[in-house]
CSV table of C-alpha atoms and ligand atoms in Angstrom, one decimal:
chain,number,residue,atom,x,y,z
A,1,MET,CA,-25.4,120.7,253.9
A,2,LYS,CA,-24.2,122.3,250.7
A,3,MET,CA,-21.4,120.4,249.0
A,4,LYS,CA,-18.7,122.6,247.7
A,5,ASN,CA,-15.8,121.0,245.9
A,6,PRO,CA,-15.4,122.9,242.6
A,7,PRO,CA,-15.7,122.4,239.8
A,8,VAL,CA,-17.9,119.3,239.9
A,9,ASN,CA,-18.2,118.2,243.6
A,10,SER,CA,-16.2,115.1,242.8
A,11,LEU,CA,-15.8,112.9,245.9
A,12,SER,CA,-12.1,112.9,246.7
A,13,LEU,CA,-10.6,111.3,249.8
A,14,ASP,CA,-10.4,114.7,251.5
A,15,PHE,CA,-13.9,115.6,250.6
A,16,LEU,CA,-15.3,112.2,251.7
A,17,THR,CA,-13.4,112.4,255.0
A,18,GLU,CA,-14.8,115.9,255.7
A,19,PHE,CA,-18.3,114.8,254.7
A,20,SER,CA,-18.3,111.9,257.1
A,21,ILE,CA,-17.0,114.0,260.0
A,22,THR,CA,-19.6,116.7,259.4
A,23,LEU,CA,-22.3,114.1,259.2
A,24,GLU,CA,-21.3,112.5,262.4
A,25,LYS,CA,-21.3,115.9,264.2
A,26,LEU,CA,-24.8,116.6,262.9
A,27,GLU,CA,-25.9,113.1,263.9
A,28,MET,CA,-24.7,113.7,267.5
A,29,ASP,CA,-26.3,117.1,267.7
A,30,ARG,CA,-29.7,116.5,269.4
A,31,GLY,CA,-31.0,119.7,268.0
A,32,CYS,CA,-30.5,118.6,264.4
A,33,ARG,CA,-33.3,116.3,263.2
A,34,GLY,CA,-33.0,116.7,259.5
A,35,LEU,CA,-30.5,117.2,256.7
A,36,ILE,CA,-31.0,118.6,253.3
A,37,LEU,CA,-28.1,117.6,251.0
A,38,THR,CA,-27.5,119.9,248.1
A,39,SER,CA,-24.7,121.4,246.0
A,40,ALA,CA,-23.1,124.8,245.9
A,41,SER,CA,-22.0,124.2,242.3
A,42,PRO,CA,-24.3,125.4,239.6
A,43,LYS,CA,-25.7,122.6,237.4
A,44,ILE,CA,-23.9,119.8,239.2
A,45,PHE,CA,-25.0,117.9,242.3
A,46,SER,CA,-22.0,115.7,242.3
A,47,ALA,CA,-19.8,114.1,239.6
A,48,GLY,CA,-19.4,111.0,241.8
A,49,LEU,CA,-16.2,109.5,243.0
A,50,ASP,CA,-13.1,111.4,242.0
A,51,ILE,CA,-11.8,109.3,239.2
A,52,MET,CA,-8.2,110.7,239.8
A,53,GLU,CA,-8.3,108.9,243.2
A,54,MET,CA,-8.7,105.6,241.4
A,55,CYS,CA,-6.0,106.2,238.8
A,56,GLY,CA,-2.2,105.6,239.0
A,57,LYS,CA,-2.1,105.4,242.9
A,58,SER,CA,-0.8,102.8,245.3
A,59,ALA,CA,-2.9,99.8,246.5
A,60,GLU,CA,-2.7,101.3,250.0
A,61,HIS,CA,-4.2,104.6,248.7
A,62,TYR,CA,-7.0,102.7,246.9
A,63,GLY,CA,-7.8,100.8,250.2
A,64,GLU,CA,-7.9,104.1,252.2
A,65,PHE,CA,-10.1,105.7,249.5
A,66,TRP,CA,-12.5,102.8,249.4
A,67,ARG,CA,-12.9,102.8,253.2
A,68,ALA,CA,-13.8,106.5,253.0
A,69,VAL,CA,-16.4,105.7,250.4
A,70,GLN,CA,-17.9,103.0,252.5
A,71,GLU,CA,-17.9,105.3,255.6
A,72,MET,CA,-19.8,108.0,253.7
A,73,TRP,CA,-22.4,105.4,252.6
A,74,LEU,CA,-22.8,103.8,256.0
A,75,LYS,CA,-23.2,107.2,257.7
A,76,LEU,CA,-25.6,108.7,255.1
A,77,TYR,CA,-27.7,105.5,254.5
A,78,GLY,CA,-27.8,104.7,258.2
A,79,SER,CA,-28.5,108.2,259.3
A,80,ASN,CA,-31.2,108.7,262.0
A,81,MET,CA,-32.0,112.1,260.7
A,82,VAL,CA,-34.6,112.8,258.0
A,83,THR,CA,-32.4,113.2,254.9
A,84,ILE,CA,-33.6,114.9,251.7
A,85,ALA,CA,-31.6,115.3,248.5
A,86,ALA,CA,-32.1,118.6,246.8
A,87,ILE,CA,-30.7,117.6,243.5
A,88,ASN,CA,-29.9,120.9,241.7
A,89,GLY,CA,-27.8,119.4,238.8
A,90,SER,CA,-26.4,116.3,237.3
A,91,SER,CA,-25.7,113.4,239.5
A,92,PRO,CA,-23.8,110.5,238.1
A,93,ALA,CA,-22.5,107.4,239.9
A,94,GLY,CA,-21.4,108.3,243.4
A,95,GLY,CA,-23.5,111.4,243.2
A,96,CYS,CA,-26.6,109.3,242.4
A,97,LEU,CA,-25.6,107.0,245.3
A,98,MET,CA,-25.6,109.9,247.8
A,99,ALA,CA,-29.1,111.0,246.5
A,100,LEU,CA,-30.4,107.4,246.8
A,101,CYS,CA,-29.2,107.2,250.4
A,102,CYS,CA,-31.6,110.0,251.3
A,103,ASP,CA,-35.2,109.5,252.4
A,104,TYR,CA,-36.6,111.7,249.7
A,105,ARG,CA,-35.3,113.2,246.4
A,106,ILE,CA,-36.3,116.5,244.8
A,107,MET,CA,-34.7,117.2,241.5
A,108,ALA,CA,-34.6,120.4,239.3
A,109,ASP,CA,-37.0,120.0,236.4
A,110,ASN,CA,-34.4,120.3,233.7
A,111,PRO,CA,-33.8,117.5,231.1
A,112,LYS,CA,-30.2,118.5,230.8
A,113,TYR,CA,-29.6,117.2,234.3
A,114,ALA,CA,-29.3,113.4,234.5
A,115,ILE,CA,-28.9,111.0,237.3
A,116,GLY,CA,-27.9,107.3,237.4
A,117,LEU,CA,-25.3,104.7,238.2
A,118,ASN,CA,-23.2,104.8,235.0
A,119,GLU,CA,-20.3,102.7,236.3
A,120,THR,CA,-20.4,100.2,233.4
A,121,GLN,CA,-19.9,103.1,231.0
A,122,LEU,CA,-16.5,103.6,232.6
A,123,GLY,CA,-15.7,99.9,232.4
A,124,ILE,CA,-16.1,99.4,236.1
A,125,VAL,CA,-18.8,97.7,238.2
A,126,ALA,CA,-21.1,99.2,240.8
A,127,PRO,CA,-20.5,97.2,244.0
A,128,PHE,CA,-23.3,95.2,245.6
A,129,TRP,CA,-24.2,98.0,248.1
A,130,PHE,CA,-24.6,100.6,245.3
A,131,LYS,CA,-26.9,98.0,243.6
A,132,ASP,CA,-28.8,97.3,246.8
A,133,THR,CA,-29.3,101.0,247.5
A,134,MET,CA,-30.8,101.6,244.0
A,135,SER,CA,-32.9,98.5,244.0
A,136,ASN,CA,-34.4,99.4,247.4
A,137,VAL,CA,-35.7,102.5,245.7
A,138,VAL,CA,-36.7,101.5,242.2
A,139,GLY,CA,-36.9,97.7,242.4
A,140,ASN,CA,-34.8,94.9,240.9
A,141,ARG,CA,-35.9,95.0,237.3
A,142,VAL,CA,-35.2,98.7,236.7
A,143,THR,CA,-31.9,98.4,238.6
A,144,GLU,CA,-30.8,95.4,236.6
A,145,GLN,CA,-31.3,97.1,233.3
A,146,ALA,CA,-30.0,100.5,234.4
A,147,LEU,CA,-26.9,99.0,235.9
A,148,GLN,CA,-26.0,96.9,232.9
A,149,LEU,CA,-26.5,99.8,230.6
A,150,GLY,CA,-24.9,102.3,232.9
A,151,GLN,CA,-27.9,104.4,232.2
A,152,MET,CA,-28.1,108.1,233.1
A,153,PHE,CA,-31.8,109.2,233.4
A,154,PRO,CA,-32.7,112.8,232.4
A,155,ALA,CA,-34.8,114.3,235.2
A,156,PRO,CA,-38.2,113.6,233.6
A,157,GLU,CA,-37.3,109.9,233.1
A,158,ALA,CA,-35.8,109.7,236.6
A,159,LEU,CA,-39.2,110.7,237.9
A,160,LYS,CA,-41.0,108.2,235.7
A,161,PHE,CA,-38.9,105.3,237.1
A,162,GLY,CA,-39.1,106.5,240.7
A,163,LEU,CA,-35.4,107.3,241.0
A,164,VAL,CA,-36.5,110.8,242.2
A,165,ASP,CA,-39.7,111.6,244.0
A,166,GLN,CA,-40.5,115.0,242.7
A,167,LEU,CA,-39.4,117.5,240.0
A,168,VAL,CA,-39.7,121.2,240.6
A,169,PRO,CA,-38.5,124.3,238.8
A,170,GLU,CA,-34.8,124.9,239.5
A,171,GLU,CA,-35.4,128.0,241.7
A,172,LYS,CA,-37.9,126.0,243.9
A,173,VAL,CA,-35.6,123.1,244.7
A,174,GLN,CA,-34.5,124.4,248.1
A,175,SER,CA,-37.8,125.8,249.2
A,176,THR,CA,-39.6,122.6,248.3
A,177,ALA,CA,-37.0,120.6,250.2
A,178,ALA,CA,-37.6,122.8,253.3
A,179,SER,CA,-41.4,122.3,253.1
A,180,VAL,CA,-41.0,118.5,252.6
A,181,MET,CA,-38.7,118.4,255.6
A,182,ALA,CA,-41.2,120.3,257.7
A,183,GLN,CA,-43.8,117.6,256.8
A,184,TRP,CA,-41.4,114.7,257.7
A,185,LEU,CA,-40.5,116.3,261.0
A,186,THR,CA,-44.1,116.2,262.1
A,187,VAL,CA,-43.6,112.4,262.7
A,188,PRO,CA,-42.2,111.5,266.1
A,189,ASP,CA,-38.5,110.9,265.7
A,190,HIS,CA,-38.3,107.6,267.6
A,191,ALA,CA,-41.1,105.9,265.6
A,192,ARG,CA,-39.7,107.1,262.3
A,193,GLN,CA,-36.1,106.2,263.2
A,194,ILE,CA,-37.0,102.7,264.2
A,195,THR,CA,-39.0,102.2,261.0
A,196,LYS,CA,-36.1,103.6,258.9
A,197,SER,CA,-33.7,101.3,260.6
A,198,MET,CA,-36.0,98.3,260.1
A,199,MET,CA,-36.2,99.0,256.4
A,200,ARG,CA,-32.4,99.5,255.9
A,201,LYS,CA,-30.6,97.4,258.5
A,202,GLN,CA,-30.4,94.3,256.4
A,203,THR,CA,-28.7,96.3,253.6
A,204,THR,CA,-26.2,98.1,255.8
A,205,ASP,CA,-25.4,94.9,257.7
A,206,LYS,CA,-24.4,93.2,254.5
A,207,LEU,CA,-21.6,95.7,254.1
A,208,VAL,CA,-20.7,96.0,257.8
A,209,ASN,CA,-20.1,92.3,257.8
A,210,ASN,CA,-18.1,92.3,254.6
A,211,ARG,CA,-16.2,95.5,254.8
A,212,GLU,CA,-12.7,94.2,254.6
A,213,ALA,CA,-13.5,91.7,251.8
A,214,ASP,CA,-15.2,94.5,249.9
A,215,ILE,CA,-12.0,96.7,250.2
A,216,LYS,CA,-9.9,93.8,249.1
A,217,ASN,CA,-12.2,93.3,246.1
A,218,PHE,CA,-12.1,96.9,245.1
A,219,VAL,CA,-8.3,97.1,245.4
A,220,SER,CA,-7.7,94.0,243.3
A,221,PHE,CA,-10.2,95.2,240.7
A,222,ILE,CA,-9.0,98.7,240.4
A,223,THR,CA,-5.3,97.8,240.2
A,224,ARG,CA,-5.8,95.6,237.1
A,225,ASP,CA,-4.1,97.1,234.0
A,226,SER,CA,-7.2,96.7,231.9
A,227,ILE,CA,-9.3,98.7,234.5
A,228,GLN,CA,-6.7,101.4,234.8
A,229,LYS,CA,-6.7,101.7,231.0
A,230,SER,CA,-10.5,102.0,230.9
A,231,LEU,CA,-10.5,104.8,233.4
A,232,GLN,CA,-7.8,106.7,231.5
A,233,VAL,CA,-9.7,106.3,228.3
A,234,TYR,CA,-12.9,107.6,230.0
A,235,MET,CA,-11.1,110.7,231.5
A,236,GLU,CA,-9.6,111.4,228.0
A,237,ARG,CA,-13.1,111.2,226.5
A,238,LEU,CA,-14.4,113.7,229.2
A,239,ARG,CA,-11.6,116.1,228.3
A,240,GLN,CA,-12.1,115.8,224.6
A,241,ARG,CA,-15.9,116.4,224.9
A,242,LYS,CA,-15.0,119.9,226.0
A,243,GLN,CA,-12.9,120.7,222.9
B,301,CO8,N1,-13.6,112.7,238.9
B,301,CO8,C1,-12.6,113.5,238.6
B,301,CO8,N2,-12.6,114.6,237.8
B,301,CO8,C2,-13.8,114.8,237.2
B,301,CO8,C3,-15.0,114.0,237.4
B,301,CO8,C4,-14.8,112.9,238.3
B,301,CO8,N3,-15.8,112.1,238.6
B,301,CO8,N4,-16.0,114.5,236.6
B,301,CO8,C5,-15.5,115.5,236.0
B,301,CO8,N5,-14.2,115.8,236.3
B,301,CO8,C6,-13.3,116.8,235.8
B,301,CO8,C7,-13.3,116.9,234.3
B,301,CO8,O1,-12.3,116.0,233.8
B,301,CO8,C8,-12.9,118.4,234.1
B,301,CO8,O2,-11.5,118.5,234.4
B,301,CO8,P1,-10.6,119.5,233.5
B,301,CO8,O3,-11.3,120.9,233.6
B,301,CO8,O4,-9.3,119.4,234.1
B,301,CO8,O5,-10.6,119.0,232.1
B,301,CO8,C9,-13.7,119.1,235.2
B,301,CO8,O6,-13.9,118.1,236.2
B,301,CO8,C10,-15.0,119.7,234.7
B,301,CO8,O7,-15.7,118.7,234.1
B,301,CO8,P2,-16.6,118.9,232.7
B,301,CO8,O8,-15.9,119.9,231.9
B,301,CO8,O9,-16.9,117.6,232.1
B,301,CO8,O10,-17.9,119.6,233.4
B,301,CO8,P3,-19.4,119.7,232.8
B,301,CO8,O11,-20.1,120.7,233.6
B,301,CO8,O12,-19.4,119.8,231.3
B,301,CO8,O13,-20.0,118.2,233.1
B,301,CO8,C11,-20.4,116.3,234.6
B,301,CO8,C12,-20.1,117.8,234.5
B,301,CO8,C13,-21.8,116.0,234.0
B,301,CO8,C14,-20.3,115.9,236.0
B,301,CO8,C15,-19.3,115.6,233.7
B,301,CO8,O14,-18.0,116.1,234.1
B,301,CO8,C16,-19.3,114.1,233.9
B,301,CO8,O15,-20.1,113.4,233.3
B,301,CO8,N6,-18.3,113.6,234.7
B,301,CO8,C17,-18.1,112.2,234.8
B,301,CO8,C18,-18.9,111.7,235.9
B,301,CO8,C19,-18.7,110.2,236.1
B,301,CO8,O16,-18.8,109.4,235.2
B,301,CO8,N7,-18.5,109.8,237.4
B,301,CO8,C20,-18.3,108.5,237.7
B,301,CO8,C21,-17.3,108.3,238.8
B,301,CO8,S1,-17.2,106.6,239.3
B,301,CO8,C22,-18.2,106.5,240.7
B,301,CO8,O17,-18.7,107.5,241.2
B,301,CO8,C23,-18.5,105.2,241.3
B,301,CO8,C24,-17.4,104.2,241.1
B,301,CO8,C25,-17.7,102.9,241.8
B,301,CO8,C26,-16.4,102.1,241.9
B,301,CO8,C27,-16.7,100.7,241.4
B,301,CO8,C28,-15.7,99.7,241.8
B,301,CO8,C29,-14.6,99.5,240.8
């Protein structure tokens, strides 16, 4: 699946909805046993959640948006398919989350590309299921520090901390993903799927059992004046960086 929402593959409500529908179709297709997730945008895997969806909208909109974010995560993290992230560019916040949901991560070996959960840098807080997804991959200590600092790891550092599994030259990202996929597909599906579910179910159940409370939390957090202000300041900084 090649994500294509120019310029930066931000995860808007429309994009998330289409993503989840597509994933569900693939999930139900018995002929599809694996998914390579990558980006059609040069230099950017995904800029994460579309910040404009979290600014100046109604509480109802925020609730709908957050439900779509949850749905994307539940589908991708809970997928029965072999999932491989072919990370061909930068991958902050929600982009990093998508990559972390996959079974294996291959990143372009370019120190200009960075990956991480940088929420605190925006003055917002990564929810518990973002935190759990990361800590299931790199452990509690690395997650605690990275989340507090809102750290973005350049590709070589991401490899060092286990945030990605492999770095390859940019032009080899897709072909490497295909050969890793071929290896993973040699394992019988039922045994691999049960094992994956055993490893992840506790984490997904935590959100499934708290979905409405999590939405309520998000809405009450994001509608605070101080948080709206932080997001506006961050967007302004992004714009000024370009000038
Ligand atoms: N949402 C909306 N618009 C964005 C986003 C985004 N996440 N990222 C970039 N844009 C916009 C820019 O403002 C710019 O718009 P314009 O052309 O109108 O000025 C356009 O996309 C292109 O961006 P850049 O010029 O910055 O492109 P570059 O190629 O130089 O850089 C990057 C690309 C590296 C992706 C850079 O844009 C960047 O760092 N973006 C910010 C990414 C980010 O911080 N995302 C965090 C989103 S929050 C999230 O995912 C989780 C939230 C969890 C919620 C917590 C509960 C409260």
